[in-house]
XYZ file of C-alpha atoms in Angstrom:
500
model
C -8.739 28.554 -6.569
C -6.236 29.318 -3.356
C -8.182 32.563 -2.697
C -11.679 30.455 -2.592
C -10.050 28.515 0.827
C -12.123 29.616 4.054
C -9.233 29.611 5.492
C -9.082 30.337 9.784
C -6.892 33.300 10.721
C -4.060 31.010 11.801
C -3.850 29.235 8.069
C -3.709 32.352 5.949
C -0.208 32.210 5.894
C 0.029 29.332 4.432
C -2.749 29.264 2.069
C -0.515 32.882 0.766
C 2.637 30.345 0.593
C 0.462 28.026 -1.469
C -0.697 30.092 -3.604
C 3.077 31.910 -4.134
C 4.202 27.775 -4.758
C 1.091 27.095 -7.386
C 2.139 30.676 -9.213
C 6.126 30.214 -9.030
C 5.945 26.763 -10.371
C 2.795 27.867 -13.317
C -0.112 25.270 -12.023
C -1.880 27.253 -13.916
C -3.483 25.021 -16.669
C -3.064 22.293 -14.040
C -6.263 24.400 -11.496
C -7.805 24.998 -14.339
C -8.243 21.097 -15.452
C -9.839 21.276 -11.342
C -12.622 23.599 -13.059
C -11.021 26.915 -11.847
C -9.470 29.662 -12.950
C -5.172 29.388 -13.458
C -3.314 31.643 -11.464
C -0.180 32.758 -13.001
C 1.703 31.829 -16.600
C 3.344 29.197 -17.561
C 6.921 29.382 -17.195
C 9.207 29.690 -19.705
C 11.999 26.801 -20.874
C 9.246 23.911 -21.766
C 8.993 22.160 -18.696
C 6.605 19.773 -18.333
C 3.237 19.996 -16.156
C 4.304 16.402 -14.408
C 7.713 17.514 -13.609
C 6.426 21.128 -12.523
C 3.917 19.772 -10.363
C 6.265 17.569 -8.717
C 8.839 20.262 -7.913
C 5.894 22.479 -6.658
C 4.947 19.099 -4.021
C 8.463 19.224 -2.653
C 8.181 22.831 -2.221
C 5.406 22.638 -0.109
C 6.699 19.785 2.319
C 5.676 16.523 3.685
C 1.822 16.684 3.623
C 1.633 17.334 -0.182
C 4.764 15.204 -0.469
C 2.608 12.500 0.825
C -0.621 13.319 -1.712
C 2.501 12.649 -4.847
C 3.236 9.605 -3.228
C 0.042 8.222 -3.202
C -1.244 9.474 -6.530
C 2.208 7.588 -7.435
C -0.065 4.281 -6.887
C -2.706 5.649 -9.345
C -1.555 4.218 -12.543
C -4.992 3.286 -13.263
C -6.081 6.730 -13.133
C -2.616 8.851 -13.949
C -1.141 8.332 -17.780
C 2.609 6.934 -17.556
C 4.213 10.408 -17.436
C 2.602 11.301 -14.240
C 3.145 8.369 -12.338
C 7.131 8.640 -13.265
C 7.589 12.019 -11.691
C 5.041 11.686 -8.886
C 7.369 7.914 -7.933
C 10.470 10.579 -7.807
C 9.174 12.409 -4.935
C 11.071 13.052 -2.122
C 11.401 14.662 1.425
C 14.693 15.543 2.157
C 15.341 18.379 4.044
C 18.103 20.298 5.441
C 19.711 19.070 8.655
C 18.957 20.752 12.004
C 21.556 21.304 14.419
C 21.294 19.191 17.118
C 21.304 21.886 20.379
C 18.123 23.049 18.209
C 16.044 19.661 18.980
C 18.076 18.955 22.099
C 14.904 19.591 24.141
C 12.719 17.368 22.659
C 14.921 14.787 22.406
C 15.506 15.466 26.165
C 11.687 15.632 26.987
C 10.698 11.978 24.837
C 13.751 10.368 26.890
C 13.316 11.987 30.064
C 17.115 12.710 30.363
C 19.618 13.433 27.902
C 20.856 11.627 25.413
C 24.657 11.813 26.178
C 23.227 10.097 30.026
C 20.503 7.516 28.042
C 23.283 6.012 26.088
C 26.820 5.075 25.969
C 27.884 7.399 23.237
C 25.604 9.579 20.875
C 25.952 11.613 17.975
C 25.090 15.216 17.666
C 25.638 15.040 13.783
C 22.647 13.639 12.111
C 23.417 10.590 10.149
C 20.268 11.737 7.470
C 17.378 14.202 7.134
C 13.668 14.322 5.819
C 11.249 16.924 6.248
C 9.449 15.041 9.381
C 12.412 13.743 11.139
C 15.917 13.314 11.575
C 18.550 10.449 12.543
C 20.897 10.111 14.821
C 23.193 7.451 16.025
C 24.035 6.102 19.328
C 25.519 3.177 21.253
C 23.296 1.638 24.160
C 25.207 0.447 27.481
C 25.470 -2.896 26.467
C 27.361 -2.064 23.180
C 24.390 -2.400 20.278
C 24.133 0.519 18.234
C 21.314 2.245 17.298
C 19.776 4.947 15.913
C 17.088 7.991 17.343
C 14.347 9.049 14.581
C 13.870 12.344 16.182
C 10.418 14.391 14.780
C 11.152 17.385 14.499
C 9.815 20.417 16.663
C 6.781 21.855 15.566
C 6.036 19.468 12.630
C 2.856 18.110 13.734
C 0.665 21.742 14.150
C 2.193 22.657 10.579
C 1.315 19.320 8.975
C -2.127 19.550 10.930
C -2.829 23.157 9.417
C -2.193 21.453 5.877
C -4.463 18.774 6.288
C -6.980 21.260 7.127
C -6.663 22.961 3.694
C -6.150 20.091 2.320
C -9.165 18.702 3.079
C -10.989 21.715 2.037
C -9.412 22.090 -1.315
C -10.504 18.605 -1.699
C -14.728 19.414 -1.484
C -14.040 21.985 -3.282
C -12.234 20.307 -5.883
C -14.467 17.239 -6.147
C -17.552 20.032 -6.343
C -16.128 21.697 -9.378
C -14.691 19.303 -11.811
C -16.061 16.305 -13.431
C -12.502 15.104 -14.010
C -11.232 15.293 -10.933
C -14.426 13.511 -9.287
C -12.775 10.216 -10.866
C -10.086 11.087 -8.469
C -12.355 10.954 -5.570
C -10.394 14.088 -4.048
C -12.345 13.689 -0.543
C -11.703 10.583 0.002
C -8.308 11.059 -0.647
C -7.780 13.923 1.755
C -9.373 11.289 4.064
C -6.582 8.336 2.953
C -4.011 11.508 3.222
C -4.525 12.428 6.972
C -4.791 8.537 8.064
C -1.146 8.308 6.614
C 0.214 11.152 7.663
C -1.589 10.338 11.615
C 0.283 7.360 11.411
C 3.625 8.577 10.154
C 3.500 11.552 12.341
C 3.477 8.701 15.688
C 6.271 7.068 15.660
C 5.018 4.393 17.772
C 2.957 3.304 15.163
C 6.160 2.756 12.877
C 7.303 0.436 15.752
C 4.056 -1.413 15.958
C 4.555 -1.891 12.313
C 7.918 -3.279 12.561
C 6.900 -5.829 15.330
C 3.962 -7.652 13.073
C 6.287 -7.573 10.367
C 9.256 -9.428 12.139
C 6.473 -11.715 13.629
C 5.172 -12.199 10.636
C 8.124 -13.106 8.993
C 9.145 -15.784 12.208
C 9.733 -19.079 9.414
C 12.344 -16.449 7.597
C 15.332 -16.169 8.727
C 16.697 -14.402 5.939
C 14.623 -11.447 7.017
C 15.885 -8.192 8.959
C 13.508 -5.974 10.815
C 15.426 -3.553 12.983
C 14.757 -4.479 16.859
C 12.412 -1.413 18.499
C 13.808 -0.136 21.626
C 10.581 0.817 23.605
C 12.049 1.827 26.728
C 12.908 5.054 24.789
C 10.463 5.155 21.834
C 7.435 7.700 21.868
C 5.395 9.300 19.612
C 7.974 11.635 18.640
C 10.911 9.359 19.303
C 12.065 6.053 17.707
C 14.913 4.237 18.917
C 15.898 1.118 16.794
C 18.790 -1.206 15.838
C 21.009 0.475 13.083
C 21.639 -2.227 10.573
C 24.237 -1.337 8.190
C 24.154 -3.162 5.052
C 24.714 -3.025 0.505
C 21.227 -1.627 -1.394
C 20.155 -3.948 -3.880
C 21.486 -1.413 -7.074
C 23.484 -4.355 -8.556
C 25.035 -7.811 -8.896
C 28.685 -6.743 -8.589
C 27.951 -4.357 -5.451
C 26.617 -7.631 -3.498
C 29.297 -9.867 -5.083
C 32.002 -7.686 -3.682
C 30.364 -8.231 -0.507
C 30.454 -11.807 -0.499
C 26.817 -11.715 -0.989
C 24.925 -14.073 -3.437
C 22.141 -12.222 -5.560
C 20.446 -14.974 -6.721
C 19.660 -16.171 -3.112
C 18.838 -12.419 -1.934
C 16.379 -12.710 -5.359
C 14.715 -15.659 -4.250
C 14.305 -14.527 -0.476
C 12.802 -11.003 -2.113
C 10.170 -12.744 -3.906
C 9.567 -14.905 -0.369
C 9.436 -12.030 1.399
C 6.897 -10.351 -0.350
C 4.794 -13.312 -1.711
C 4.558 -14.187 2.370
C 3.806 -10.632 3.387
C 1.276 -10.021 0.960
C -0.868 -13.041 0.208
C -0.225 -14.981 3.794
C -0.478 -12.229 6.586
C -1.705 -9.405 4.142
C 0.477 -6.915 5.989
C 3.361 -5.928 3.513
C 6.168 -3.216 2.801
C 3.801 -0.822 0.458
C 7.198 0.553 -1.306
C 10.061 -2.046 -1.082
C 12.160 -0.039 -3.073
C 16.562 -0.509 -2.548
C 16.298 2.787 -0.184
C 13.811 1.323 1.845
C 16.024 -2.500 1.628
C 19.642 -3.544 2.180
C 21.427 -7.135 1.558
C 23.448 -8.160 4.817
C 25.887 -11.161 5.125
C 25.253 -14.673 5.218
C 22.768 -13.597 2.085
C 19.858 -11.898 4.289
C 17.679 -8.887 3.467
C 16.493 -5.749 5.902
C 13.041 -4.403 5.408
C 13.760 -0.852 6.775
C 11.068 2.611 7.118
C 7.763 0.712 8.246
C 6.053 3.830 8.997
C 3.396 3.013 6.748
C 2.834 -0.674 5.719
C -0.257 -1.864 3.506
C -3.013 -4.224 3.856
C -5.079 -6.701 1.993
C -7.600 -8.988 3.442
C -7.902 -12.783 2.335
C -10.413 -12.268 -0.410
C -8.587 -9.381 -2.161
C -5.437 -11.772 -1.849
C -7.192 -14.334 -3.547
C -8.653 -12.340 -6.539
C -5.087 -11.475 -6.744
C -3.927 -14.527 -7.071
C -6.209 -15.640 -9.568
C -5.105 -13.110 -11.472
C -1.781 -13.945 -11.491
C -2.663 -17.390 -12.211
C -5.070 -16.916 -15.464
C -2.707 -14.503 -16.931
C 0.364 -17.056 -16.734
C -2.142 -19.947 -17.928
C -2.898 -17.750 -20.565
C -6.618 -18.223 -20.148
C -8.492 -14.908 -20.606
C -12.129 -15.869 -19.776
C -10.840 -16.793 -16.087
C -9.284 -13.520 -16.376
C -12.250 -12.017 -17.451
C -14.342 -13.607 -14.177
C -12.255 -11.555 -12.046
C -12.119 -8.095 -13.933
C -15.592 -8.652 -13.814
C -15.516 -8.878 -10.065
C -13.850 -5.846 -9.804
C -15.636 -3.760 -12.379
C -19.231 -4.655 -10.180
C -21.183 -1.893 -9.589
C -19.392 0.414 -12.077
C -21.761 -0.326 -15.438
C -18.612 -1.149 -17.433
C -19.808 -3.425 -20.456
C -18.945 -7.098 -20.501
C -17.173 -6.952 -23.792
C -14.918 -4.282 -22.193
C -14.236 -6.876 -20.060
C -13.581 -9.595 -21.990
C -11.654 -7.796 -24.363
C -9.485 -6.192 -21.825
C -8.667 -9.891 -20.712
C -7.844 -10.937 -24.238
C -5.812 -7.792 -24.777
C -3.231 -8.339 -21.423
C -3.398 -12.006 -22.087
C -1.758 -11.681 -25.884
C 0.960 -9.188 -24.429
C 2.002 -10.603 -20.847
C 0.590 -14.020 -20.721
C 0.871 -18.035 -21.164
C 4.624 -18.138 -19.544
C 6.790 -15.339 -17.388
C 5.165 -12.356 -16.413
C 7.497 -9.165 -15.985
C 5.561 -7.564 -13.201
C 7.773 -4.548 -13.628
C 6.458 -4.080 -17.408
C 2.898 -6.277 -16.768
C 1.435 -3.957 -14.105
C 2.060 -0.273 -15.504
C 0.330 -1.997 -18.634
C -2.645 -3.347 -17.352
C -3.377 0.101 -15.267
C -2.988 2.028 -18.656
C -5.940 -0.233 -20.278
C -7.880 -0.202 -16.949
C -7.489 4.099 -17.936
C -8.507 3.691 -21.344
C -11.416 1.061 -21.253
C -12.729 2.545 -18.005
C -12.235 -0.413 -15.798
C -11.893 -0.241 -12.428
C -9.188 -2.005 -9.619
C -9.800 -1.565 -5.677
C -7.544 0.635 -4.226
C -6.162 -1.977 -1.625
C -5.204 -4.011 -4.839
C -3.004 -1.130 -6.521
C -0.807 -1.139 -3.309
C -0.389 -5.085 -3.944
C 0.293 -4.485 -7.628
C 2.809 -1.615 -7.106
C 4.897 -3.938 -4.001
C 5.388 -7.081 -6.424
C 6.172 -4.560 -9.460
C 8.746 -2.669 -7.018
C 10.181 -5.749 -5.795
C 10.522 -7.231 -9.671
C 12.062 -4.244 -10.738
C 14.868 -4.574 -7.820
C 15.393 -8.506 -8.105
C 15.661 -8.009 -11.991
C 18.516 -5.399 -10.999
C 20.580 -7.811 -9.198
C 19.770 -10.976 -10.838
C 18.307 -10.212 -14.303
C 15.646 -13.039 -15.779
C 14.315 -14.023 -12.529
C 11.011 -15.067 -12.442
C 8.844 -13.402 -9.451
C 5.811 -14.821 -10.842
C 7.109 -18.248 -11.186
C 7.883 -17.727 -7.259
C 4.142 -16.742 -6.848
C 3.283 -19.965 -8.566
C 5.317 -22.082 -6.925
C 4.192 -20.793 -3.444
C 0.444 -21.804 -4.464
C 0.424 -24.840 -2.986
C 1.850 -23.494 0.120
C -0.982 -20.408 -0.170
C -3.897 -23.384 -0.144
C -2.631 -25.310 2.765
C -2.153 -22.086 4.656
C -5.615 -21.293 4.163
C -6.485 -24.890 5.379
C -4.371 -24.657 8.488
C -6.179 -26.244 11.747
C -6.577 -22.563 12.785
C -7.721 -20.497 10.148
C -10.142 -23.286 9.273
C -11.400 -23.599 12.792
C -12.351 -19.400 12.658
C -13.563 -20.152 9.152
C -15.756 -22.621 9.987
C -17.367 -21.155 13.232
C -18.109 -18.732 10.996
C -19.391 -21.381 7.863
C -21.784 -22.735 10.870
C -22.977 -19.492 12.331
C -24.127 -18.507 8.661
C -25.667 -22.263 7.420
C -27.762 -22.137 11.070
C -29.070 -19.121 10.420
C -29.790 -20.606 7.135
C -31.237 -23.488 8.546
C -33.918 -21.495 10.378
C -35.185 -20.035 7.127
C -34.609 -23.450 5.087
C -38.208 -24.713 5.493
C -40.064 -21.134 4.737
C -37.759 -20.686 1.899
C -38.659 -24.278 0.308
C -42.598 -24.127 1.414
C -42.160 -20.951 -0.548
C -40.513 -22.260 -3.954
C -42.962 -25.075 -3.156
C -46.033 -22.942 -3.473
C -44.288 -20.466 -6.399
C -44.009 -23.764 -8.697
C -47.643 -25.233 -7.847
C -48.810 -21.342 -8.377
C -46.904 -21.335 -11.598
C -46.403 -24.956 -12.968
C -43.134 -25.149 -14.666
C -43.456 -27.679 -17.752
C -44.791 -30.761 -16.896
C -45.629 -32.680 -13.506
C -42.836 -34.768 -13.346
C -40.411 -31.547 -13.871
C -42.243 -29.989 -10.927
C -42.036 -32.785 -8.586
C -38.426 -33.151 -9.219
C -37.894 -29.848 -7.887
C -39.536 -30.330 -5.202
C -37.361 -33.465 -4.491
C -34.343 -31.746 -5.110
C -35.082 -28.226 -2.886
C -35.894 -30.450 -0.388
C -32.719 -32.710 -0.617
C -31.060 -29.142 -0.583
C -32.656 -27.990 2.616
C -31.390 -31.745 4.496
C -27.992 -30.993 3.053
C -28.004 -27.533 4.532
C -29.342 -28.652 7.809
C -27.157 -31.549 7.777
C -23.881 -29.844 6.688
C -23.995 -27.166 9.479
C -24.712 -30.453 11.872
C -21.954 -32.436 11.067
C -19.532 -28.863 11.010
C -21.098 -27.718 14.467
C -19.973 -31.007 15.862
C -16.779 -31.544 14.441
C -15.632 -27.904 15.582
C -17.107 -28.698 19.217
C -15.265 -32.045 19.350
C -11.574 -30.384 17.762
């Protein structure tokens, strides 16, 4: 499959270091489930595909790091085994020495770092395979820390998207199985990411709506951005030192309660998700850390997720019918999601009966709910939008830590309880103003076509009597009480936004 690449002179290197990878690691039975030939045999010792595939991704760096990682979210698509490895990816990388990226770091601050800052640190304080860390002191006696890029990271990453992208069409051409994948547009979602990850400023950006966002908690950390010295390939923040959520007797030793940094979890991402729908995607301990005085840092924002206020309802609806127990509400929005996709409606409903007898009427365990329900999405066929499976994986994620440090809590008795807080929110002066501009522009435009549209079911019933006379005239009454109410409703709304 490597060799069938059109690959430029300039990325024939590394389609020959792709194809060494795919052969080392024995992909072969994996390219030939893509509907090509395998290159090379399996290795001995009975490792597994999942596990070989993974090692193979961290072989070949960040960019097809970053294709594990989100496969990792495709538990609807990926059995179990898959989606365990693919979650262990990392991108560590050896540490550079510093006199190697002393230029760029010179270049993005436009003097160098010992003359920026009080006191800096030639030793890196960590490693990955797009950047390094640093820390420093500023003048005024805040520390902080430099995410340096590192040289020459961008054309490399670039040249793999290329391929990437190429592999992808020619993927999606030859196999029916990977088509469910939807390889292209995946090399698409793959080169947003890694546009955004590879400008730092963007990480910044991200960290700024999420502190604003989070204004009413002051629980929650977001490191401060220095912008006087960020770039694109420079990111200078507050370092916030701090305990990872692992367990309750690592906070406790702290001084730190973990039932309060529990409760202000679930706040945190039941406020970020279905209130601003801008959340931490992977809210995992490494990305988290408990500080005195019980508060909680939301750390690497160099990718967040979004979910507009419809998906964030179906959501919620979900969550709700599930812990009701009621599996034809269930159903209704399965159904919703499903549209378009010809699955039957007693794959529906069944599904719904099937998720409801195992996770609901009571607690759900997001943590064991979620990789559940995207199993039986697999096996009946049903299908979730992809800005959903981001949602599904953050509240799993953040389960899974708050039932490390304070085991039996209840994150969707949290989401429950916030409901009422979720409906006034959408009901706020402001949001209902923009709504309702929006309510009017729509009924006036309805309100031109009212009268056609009744003249027209006017003349379709005297065309085609329906029953008797008096049935007829009824409806005739009632479409035109229906056009007043239209034309009345977008009245009374025009005027009340005009006189707010």
């Amino acid at each position: 499959m490597i060799k069938l690449i059109a690959a430029t002179a300039r990325d024939q290197h590394r389609v020959r270091e792709i194809a060494g990878v795919a052969t080392r690691f024995g992909l072969g039975v994996l390219l030939a489930r893509l509907g090509f030939a395998g290159e090379g045999d399996e290795p001995d010792g009975g490792v597994p595909l999942p596990r070989r595939t993974r090692l193979a991704l961290e072989a070949l760096g960040p960019s097809f790091v970053k294709i594990g990682q989100i496969l990792a979210t495709r538990g609807d698509l990926l059995p179990p085994e898959w989606i365990a490895e693919l979650e262990q990816l990392h991108s560590d990388a050896p540490t550079l020495d510093f006199e190697t990226i002393r230029a760029a770091v010179e270049e993005a601050l436009g003097e160098p770092p010992e003359a920026a800052f009080a006191r800096f640190d030639p030793i890196p304080l960590a490693a990955a395979s797009m950047a390094q860390v640093h820390r420093a002191q500023l003048t005024d006696g805040r520390e902080v820390v430099l995410k340096v890029r590192r040289p020459g990271i961008r054309k490399a990453m670039e040249a793999d998207m290329r391929l990437i992208a190429e592999l992808a069409a020619l993927v999606e051409r030859s196999s029916a199985e990977a088509r469910r994948f939807e390889p292209v547009a995946l090399a698409r979602q793959l080169r947003q990411a890694m546009l955004e990850e590879l400008d730092f400023t963007q990480e910044g950006r991200n960290a700024d709506r999420i502190r604003a966002d989070l204004t009413n908690q002051p629980g929650a950390v977001v490191p401060e951005i220095h912008w006087e010295w960020t770039s694109e390939t420079l990111l200078v923040m507050d370092y916030i030192e701090g305990v990872k959520p692992l367990s309750a007797e690592a906070l406790q030793e702290r001084g730190i309660d973990p039932r309060a940094i529990a409760e202000l979890g679930a706040d945190l991402v039941i406020e970020m998700v279905l209130i601003h729908g801008r959340f931490h995607g992977d809210p995992h301990p490494g990305n988290l850390l408990c500080l005195p005085g019980n508060r909680l840092a939301l750390l690497d924002l160099g990718s967040i997720g979004h979910v507009g206020p419809g998906r964030r309802e179906e959501f919620l609806g979900f969550v709700m019918s599930l812990a009701s127990g009621n599996p034809r509400a269930l159903a209704e929005t399965l159904a919703l999601w499903s549209e378009g996709h010809g699955v039957p409606r007693r794959t529906i409903d069944r599904a719904a009966e099937q998720i409801v007898q195992r996770h609901g009427g009571g607690r759900i365990v997001m943590a064991e709910m979620v990789p559940d329900f995207l199993r039986l999405l697999r096996e009946e066929g049903l299908v979730m939008p992809p800005d959903l499976l981001l949602v599904f994986k953050a509240f799993m994620t953040m389960d899974g830590v708050l039932a490390r440090i304070a085991p039996g809590f209840d994150l969707s008795g949290a989401i429950r309880r916030a409901q009422a807080r979720l409906v006034a929110e959408r009901f706020a002066p402001g949001r209902l103003a923009a709504s309702g501009g929006m309510l009017a522009w729509t009924l006036a435009g309805l309100g031109d076509d009212a009268p056609r549209l009744v003249r027209a079911a006017i003349r379709r019933i005297e065309a085609e009597p329906v029953g008797d006379a008096a049935t007829a005239a009824a409806i005739r009454t009632g479409t035109g009480w229906i056009a007043a109410a239209l034309l009345g409703g977008a009245a009374i709304l025009a005027a009340a936004l005009l006189l707010a």
